[in-house]
PDB file of N, CA and C in Angstrom:
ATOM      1  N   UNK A  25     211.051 223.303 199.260  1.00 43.00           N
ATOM      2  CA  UNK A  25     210.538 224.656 199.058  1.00 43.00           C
ATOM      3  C   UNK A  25     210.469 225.385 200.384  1.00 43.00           C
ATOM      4  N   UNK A  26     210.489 226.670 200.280  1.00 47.00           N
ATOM      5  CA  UNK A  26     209.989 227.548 201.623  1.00 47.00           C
ATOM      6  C   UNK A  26     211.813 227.906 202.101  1.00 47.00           C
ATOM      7  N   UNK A  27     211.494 228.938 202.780  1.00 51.00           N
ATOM      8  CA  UNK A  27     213.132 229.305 203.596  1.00 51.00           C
ATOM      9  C   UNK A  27     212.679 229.699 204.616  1.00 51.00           C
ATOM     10  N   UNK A  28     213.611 230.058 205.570  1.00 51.00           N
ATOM     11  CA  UNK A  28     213.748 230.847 206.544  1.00 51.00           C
ATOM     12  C   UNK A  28     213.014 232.567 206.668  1.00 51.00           C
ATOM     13  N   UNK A  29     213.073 232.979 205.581  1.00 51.00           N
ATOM     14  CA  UNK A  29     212.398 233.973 205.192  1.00 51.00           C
ATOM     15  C   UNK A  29     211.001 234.424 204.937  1.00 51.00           C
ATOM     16  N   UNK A  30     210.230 233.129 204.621  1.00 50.00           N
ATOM     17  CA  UNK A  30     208.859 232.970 204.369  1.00 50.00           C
ATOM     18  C   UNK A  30     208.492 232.981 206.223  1.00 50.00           C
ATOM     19  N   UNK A  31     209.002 232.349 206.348  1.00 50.00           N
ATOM     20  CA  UNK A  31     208.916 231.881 208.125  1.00 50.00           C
ATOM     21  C   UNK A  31     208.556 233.268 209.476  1.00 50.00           C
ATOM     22  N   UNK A  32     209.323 233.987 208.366  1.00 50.00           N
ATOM     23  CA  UNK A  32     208.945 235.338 209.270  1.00 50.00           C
ATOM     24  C   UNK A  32     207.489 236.127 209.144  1.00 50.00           C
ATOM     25  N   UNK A  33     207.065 236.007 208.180  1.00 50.00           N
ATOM     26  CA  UNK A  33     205.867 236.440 207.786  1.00 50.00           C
ATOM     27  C   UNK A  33     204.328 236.201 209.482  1.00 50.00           C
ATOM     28  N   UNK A  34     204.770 235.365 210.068  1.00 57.00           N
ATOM     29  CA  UNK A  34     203.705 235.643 211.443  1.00 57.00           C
ATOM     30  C   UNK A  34     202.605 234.476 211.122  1.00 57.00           C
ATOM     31  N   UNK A  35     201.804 234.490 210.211  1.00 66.00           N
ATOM     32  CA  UNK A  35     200.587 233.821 209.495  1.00 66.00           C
ATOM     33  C   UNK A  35     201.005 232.250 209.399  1.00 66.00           C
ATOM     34  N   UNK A  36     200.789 231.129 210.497  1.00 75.00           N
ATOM     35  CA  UNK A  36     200.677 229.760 209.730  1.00 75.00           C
ATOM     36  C   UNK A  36     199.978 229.565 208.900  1.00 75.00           C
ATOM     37  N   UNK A  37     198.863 229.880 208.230  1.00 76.00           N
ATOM     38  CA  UNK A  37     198.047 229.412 206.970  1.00 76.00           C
ATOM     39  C   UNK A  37     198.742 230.171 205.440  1.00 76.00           C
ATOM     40  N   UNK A  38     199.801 231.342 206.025  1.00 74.00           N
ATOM     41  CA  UNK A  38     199.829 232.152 204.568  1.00 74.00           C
ATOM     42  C   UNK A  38     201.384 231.585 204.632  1.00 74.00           C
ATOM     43  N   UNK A  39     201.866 231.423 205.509  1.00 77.00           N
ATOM     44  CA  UNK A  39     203.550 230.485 205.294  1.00 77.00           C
ATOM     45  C   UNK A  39     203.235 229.115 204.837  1.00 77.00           C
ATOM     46  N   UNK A  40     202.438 228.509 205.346  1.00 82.00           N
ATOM     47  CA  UNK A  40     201.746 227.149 204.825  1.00 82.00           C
ATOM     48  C   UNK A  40     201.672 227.122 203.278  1.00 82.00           C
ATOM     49  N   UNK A  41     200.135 227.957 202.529  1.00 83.00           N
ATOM     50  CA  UNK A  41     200.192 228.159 201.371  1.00 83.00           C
ATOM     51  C   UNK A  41     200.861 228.361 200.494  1.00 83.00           C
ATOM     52  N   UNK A  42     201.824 229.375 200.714  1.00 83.00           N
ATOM     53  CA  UNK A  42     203.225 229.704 200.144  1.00 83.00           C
ATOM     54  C   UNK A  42     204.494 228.825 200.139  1.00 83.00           C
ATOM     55  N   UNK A  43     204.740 228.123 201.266  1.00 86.00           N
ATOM     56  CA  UNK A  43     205.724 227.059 201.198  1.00 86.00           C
ATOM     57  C   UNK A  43     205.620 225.729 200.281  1.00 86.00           C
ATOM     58  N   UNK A  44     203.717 225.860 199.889  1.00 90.00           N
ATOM     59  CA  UNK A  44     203.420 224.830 198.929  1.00 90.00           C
ATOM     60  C   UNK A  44     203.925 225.069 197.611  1.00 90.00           C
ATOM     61  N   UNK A  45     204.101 226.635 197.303  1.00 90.00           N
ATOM     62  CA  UNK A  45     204.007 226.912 195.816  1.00 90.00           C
ATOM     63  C   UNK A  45     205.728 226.633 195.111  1.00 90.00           C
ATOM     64  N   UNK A  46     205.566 226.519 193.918  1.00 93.00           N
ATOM     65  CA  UNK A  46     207.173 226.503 193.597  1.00 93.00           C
ATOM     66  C   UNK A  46     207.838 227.536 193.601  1.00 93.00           C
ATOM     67  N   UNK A  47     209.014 227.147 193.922  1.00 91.00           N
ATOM     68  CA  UNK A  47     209.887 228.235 193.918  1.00 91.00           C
ATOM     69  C   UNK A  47     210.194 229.559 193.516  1.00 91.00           C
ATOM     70  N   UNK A  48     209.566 229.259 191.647  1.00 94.00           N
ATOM     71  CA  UNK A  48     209.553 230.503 191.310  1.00 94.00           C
ATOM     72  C   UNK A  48     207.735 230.964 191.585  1.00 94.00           C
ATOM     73  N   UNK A  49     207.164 230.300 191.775  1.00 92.00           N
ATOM     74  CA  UNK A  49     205.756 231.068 192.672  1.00 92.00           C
ATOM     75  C   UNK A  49     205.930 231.576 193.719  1.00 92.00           C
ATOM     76  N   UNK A  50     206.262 231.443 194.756  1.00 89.00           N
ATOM     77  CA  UNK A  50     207.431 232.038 196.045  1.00 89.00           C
ATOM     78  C   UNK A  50     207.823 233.166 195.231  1.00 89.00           C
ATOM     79  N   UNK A  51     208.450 233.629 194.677  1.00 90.00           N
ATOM     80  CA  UNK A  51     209.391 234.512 194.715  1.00 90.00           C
ATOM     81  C   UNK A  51     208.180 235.489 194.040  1.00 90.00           C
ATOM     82  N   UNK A  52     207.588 235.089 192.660  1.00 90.00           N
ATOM     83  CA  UNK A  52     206.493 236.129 192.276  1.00 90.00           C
ATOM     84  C   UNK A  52     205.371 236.429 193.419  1.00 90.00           C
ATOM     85  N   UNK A  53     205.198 235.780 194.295  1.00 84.00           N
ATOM     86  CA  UNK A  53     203.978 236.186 195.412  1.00 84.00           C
ATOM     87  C   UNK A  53     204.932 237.236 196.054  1.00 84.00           C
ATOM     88  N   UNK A  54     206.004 236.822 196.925  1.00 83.00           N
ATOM     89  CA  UNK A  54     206.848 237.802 197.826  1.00 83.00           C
ATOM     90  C   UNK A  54     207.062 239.102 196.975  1.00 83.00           C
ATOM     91  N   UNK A  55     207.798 238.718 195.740  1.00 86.00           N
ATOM     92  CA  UNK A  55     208.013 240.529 195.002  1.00 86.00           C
ATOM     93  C   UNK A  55     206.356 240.953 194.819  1.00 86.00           C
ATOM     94  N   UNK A  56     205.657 240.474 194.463  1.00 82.00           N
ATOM     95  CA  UNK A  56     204.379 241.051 194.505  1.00 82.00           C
ATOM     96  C   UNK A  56     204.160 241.428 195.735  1.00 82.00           C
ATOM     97  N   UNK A  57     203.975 240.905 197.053  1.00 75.00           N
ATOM     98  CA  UNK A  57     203.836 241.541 198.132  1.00 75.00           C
ATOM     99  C   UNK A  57     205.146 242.724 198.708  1.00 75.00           C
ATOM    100  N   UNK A  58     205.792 242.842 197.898  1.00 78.00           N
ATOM    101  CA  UNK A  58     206.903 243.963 198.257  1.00 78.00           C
ATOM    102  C   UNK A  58     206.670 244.876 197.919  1.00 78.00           C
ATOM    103  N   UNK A  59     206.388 245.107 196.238  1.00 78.00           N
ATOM    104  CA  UNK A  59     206.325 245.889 195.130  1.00 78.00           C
ATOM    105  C   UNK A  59     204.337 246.613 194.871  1.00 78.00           C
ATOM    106  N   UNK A  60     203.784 246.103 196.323  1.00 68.00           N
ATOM    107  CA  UNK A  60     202.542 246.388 196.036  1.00 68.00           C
ATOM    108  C   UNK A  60     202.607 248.130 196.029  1.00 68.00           C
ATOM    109  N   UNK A  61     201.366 248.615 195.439  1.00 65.00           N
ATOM    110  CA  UNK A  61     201.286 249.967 195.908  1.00 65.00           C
ATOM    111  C   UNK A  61     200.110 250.224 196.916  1.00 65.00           C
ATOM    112  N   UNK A  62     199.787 248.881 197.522  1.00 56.00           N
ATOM    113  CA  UNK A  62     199.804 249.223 199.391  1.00 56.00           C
ATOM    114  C   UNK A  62     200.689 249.832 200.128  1.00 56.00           C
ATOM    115  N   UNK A  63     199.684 250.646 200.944  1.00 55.00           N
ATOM    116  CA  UNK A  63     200.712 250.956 202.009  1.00 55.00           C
ATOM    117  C   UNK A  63     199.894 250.620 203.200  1.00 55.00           C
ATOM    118  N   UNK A  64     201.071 249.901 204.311  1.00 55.00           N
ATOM    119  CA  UNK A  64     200.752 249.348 205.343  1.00 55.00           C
ATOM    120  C   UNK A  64     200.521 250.614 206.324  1.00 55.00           C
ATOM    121  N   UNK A  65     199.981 250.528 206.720  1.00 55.00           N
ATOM    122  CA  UNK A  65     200.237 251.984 208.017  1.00 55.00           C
ATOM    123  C   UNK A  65     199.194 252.274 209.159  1.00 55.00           C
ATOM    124  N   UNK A  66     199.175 253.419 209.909  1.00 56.00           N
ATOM    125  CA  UNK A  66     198.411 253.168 211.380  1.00 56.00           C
ATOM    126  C   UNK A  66     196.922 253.557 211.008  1.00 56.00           C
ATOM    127  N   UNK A  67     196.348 253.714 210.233  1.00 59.00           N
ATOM    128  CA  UNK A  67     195.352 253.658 210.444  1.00 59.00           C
ATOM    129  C   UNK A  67     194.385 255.499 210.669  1.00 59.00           C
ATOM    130  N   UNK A  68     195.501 256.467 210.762  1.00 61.00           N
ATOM    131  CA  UNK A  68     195.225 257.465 210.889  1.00 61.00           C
ATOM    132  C   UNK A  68     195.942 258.818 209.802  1.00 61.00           C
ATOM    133  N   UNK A  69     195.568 258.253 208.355  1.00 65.00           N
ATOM    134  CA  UNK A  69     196.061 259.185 207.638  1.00 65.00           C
ATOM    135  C   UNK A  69     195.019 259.252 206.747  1.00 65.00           C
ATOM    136  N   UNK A  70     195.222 259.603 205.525  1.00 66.00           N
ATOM    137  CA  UNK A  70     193.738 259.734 204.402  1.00 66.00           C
ATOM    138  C   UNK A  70     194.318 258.700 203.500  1.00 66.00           C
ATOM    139  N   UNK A  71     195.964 258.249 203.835  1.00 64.00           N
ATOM    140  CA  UNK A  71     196.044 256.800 203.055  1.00 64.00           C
ATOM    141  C   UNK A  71     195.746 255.584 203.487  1.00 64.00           C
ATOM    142  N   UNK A  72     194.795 255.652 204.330  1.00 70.00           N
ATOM    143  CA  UNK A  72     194.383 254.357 205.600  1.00 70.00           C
ATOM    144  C   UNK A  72     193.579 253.325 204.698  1.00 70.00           C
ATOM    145  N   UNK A  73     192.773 253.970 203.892  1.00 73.00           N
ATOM    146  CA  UNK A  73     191.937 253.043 202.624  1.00 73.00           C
ATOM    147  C   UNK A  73     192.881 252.365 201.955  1.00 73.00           C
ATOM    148  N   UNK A  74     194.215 252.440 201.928  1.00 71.00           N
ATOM    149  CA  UNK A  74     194.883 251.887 201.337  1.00 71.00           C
ATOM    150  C   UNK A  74     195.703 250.589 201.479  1.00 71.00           C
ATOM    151  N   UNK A  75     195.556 250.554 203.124  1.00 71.00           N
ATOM    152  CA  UNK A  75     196.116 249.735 203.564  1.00 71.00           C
ATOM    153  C   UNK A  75     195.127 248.537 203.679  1.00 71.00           C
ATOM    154  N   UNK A  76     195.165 247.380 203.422  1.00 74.00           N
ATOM    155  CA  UNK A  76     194.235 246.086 203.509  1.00 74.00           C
ATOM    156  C   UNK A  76     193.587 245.955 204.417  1.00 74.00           C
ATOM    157  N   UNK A  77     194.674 246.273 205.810  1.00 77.00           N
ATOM    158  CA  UNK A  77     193.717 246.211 207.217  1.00 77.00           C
ATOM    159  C   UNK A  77     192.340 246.739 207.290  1.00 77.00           C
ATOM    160  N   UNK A  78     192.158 248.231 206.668  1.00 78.00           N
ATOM    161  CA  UNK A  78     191.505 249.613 206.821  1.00 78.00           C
ATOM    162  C   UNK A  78     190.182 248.352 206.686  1.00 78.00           C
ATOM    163  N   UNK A  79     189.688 247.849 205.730  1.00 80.00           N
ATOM    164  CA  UNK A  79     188.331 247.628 205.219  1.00 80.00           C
ATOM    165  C   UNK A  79     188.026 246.707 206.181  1.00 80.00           C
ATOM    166  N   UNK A  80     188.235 245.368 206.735  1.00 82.00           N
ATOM    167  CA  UNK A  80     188.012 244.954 208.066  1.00 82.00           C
ATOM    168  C   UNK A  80     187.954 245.432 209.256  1.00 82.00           C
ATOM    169  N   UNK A  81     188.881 246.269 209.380  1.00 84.00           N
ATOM    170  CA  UNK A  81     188.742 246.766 210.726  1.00 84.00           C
ATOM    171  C   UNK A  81     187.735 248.362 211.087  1.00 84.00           C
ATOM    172  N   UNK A  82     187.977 249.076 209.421  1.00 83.00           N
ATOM    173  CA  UNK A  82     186.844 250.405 209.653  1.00 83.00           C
ATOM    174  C   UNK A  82     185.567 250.708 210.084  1.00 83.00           C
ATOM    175  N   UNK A  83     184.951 249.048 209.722  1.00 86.00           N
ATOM    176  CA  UNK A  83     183.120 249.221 209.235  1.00 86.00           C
ATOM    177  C   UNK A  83     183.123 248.395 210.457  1.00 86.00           C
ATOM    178  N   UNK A  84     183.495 247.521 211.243  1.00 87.00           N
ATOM    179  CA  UNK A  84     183.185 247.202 212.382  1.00 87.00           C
ATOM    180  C   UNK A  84     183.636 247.986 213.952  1.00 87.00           C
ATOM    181  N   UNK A  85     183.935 248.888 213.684  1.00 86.00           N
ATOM    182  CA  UNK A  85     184.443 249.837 214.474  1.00 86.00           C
ATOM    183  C   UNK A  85     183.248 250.939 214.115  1.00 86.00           C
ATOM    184  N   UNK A  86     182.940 251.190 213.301  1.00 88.00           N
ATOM    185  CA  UNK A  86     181.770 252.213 212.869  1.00 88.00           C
ATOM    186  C   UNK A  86     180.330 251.096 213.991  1.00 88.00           C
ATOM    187  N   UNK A  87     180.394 250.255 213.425  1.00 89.00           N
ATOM    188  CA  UNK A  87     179.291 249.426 214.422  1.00 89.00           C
ATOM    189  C   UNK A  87     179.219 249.688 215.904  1.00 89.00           C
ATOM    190  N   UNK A  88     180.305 249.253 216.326  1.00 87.00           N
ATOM    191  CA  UNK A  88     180.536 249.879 217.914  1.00 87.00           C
ATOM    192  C   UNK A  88     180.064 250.729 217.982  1.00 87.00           C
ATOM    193  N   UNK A  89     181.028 251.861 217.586  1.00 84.00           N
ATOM    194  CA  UNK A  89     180.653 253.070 217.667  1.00 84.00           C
ATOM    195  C   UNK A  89     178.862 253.650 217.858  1.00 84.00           C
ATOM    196  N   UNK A  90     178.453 253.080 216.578  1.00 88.00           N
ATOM    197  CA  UNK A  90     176.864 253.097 216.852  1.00 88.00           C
ATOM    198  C   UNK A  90     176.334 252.406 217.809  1.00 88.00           C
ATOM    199  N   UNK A  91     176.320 251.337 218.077  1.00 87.00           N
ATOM    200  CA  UNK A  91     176.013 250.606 218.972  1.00 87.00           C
ATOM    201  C   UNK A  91     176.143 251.111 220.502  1.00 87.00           C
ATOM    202  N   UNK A  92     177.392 251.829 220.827  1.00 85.00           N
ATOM    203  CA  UNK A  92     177.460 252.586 222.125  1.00 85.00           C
ATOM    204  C   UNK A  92     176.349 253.558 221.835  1.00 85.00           C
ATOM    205  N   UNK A  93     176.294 254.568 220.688  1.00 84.00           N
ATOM    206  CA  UNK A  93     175.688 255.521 220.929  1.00 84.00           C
ATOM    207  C   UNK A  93     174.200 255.459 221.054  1.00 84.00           C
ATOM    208  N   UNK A  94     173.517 254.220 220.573  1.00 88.00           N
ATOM    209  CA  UNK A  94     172.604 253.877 220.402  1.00 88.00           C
ATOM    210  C   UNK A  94     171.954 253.396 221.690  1.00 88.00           C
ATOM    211  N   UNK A  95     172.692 253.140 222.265  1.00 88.00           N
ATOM    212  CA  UNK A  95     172.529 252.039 224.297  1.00 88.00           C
ATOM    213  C   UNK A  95     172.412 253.504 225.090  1.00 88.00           C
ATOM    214  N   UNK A  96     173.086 254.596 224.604  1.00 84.00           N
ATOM    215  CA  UNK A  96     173.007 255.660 225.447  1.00 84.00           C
ATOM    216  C   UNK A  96     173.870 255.685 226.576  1.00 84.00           C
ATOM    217  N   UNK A  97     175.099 254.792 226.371  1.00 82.00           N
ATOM    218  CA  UNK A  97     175.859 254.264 227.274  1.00 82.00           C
ATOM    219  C   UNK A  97     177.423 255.468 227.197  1.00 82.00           C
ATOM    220  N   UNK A  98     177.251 255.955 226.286  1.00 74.00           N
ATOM    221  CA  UNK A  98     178.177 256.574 225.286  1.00 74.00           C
ATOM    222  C   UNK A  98     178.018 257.907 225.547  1.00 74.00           C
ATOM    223  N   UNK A  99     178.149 258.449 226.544  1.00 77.00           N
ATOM    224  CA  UNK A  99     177.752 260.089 226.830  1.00 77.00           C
ATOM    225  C   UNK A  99     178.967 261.082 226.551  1.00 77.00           C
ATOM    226  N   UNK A 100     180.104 260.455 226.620  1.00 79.00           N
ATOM    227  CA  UNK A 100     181.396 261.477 226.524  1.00 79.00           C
ATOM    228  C   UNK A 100     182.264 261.433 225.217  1.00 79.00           C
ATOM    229  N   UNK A 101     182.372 262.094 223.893  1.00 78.00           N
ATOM    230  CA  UNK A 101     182.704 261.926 222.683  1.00 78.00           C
ATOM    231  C   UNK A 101     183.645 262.903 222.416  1.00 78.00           C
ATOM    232  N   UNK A 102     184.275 263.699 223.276  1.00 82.00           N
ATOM    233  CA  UNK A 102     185.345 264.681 222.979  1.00 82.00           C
ATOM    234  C   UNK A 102     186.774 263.927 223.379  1.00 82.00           C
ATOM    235  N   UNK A 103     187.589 264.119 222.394  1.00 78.00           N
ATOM    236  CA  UNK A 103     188.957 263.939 222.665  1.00 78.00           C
ATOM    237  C   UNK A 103     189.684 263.769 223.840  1.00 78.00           C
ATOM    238  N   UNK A 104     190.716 262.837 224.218  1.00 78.00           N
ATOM    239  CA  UNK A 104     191.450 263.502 225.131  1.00 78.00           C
ATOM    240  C   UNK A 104     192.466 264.493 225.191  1.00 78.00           C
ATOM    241  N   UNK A 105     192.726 265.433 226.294  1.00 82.00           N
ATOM    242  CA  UNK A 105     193.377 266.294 226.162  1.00 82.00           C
ATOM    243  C   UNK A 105     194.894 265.802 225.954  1.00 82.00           C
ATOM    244  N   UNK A 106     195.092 264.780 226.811  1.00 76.00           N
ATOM    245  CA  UNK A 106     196.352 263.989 226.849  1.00 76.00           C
ATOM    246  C   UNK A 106     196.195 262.330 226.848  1.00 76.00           C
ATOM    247  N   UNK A 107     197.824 262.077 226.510  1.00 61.00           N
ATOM    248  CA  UNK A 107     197.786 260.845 227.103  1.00 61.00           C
ATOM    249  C   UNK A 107     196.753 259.855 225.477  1.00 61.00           C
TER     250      UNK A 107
END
């Protein structure tokens, strides 16, 4: 089981899992992960909830965020102009 193709995926635990399943489980996980109506993306659109990353990475970034502002460490909150 498993190809060359699973291999690319980055993740040893999710190439692992997947190389366990049969063949035709392989193929229904991958078209399912193709055919999702996720969309992967940067993080800066109003489809960002959509992407899997968004919910891990949003609400602990909101923490920081408070957390600077809260230390009083955090005095400068305007954009950069550049760059």
């Amino acid at each position: 089981t498993g190809g060359a193709y699973i291999d690319t995926f980055g993740d040893s635990d999710v190439i692992e899992a997947i190389k366990d399943l049969s063949t035709e489980d392989q193929i229904t996980v991958i078209t399912s992960m193709c055919e999702s109506g996720l969309a992967i993306g940067d993080q800066m659109e109003s489809a960002s909830p959509a992407d899997i990353s968004f919910w891990p990475i949003h609400p602990n970034l909101e923490r920081i965020w408070m957390i600077k502002k809260l230390s009083g460490t955090f005095s400068n909150e305007t954009w950069p102009k550049s760059g």
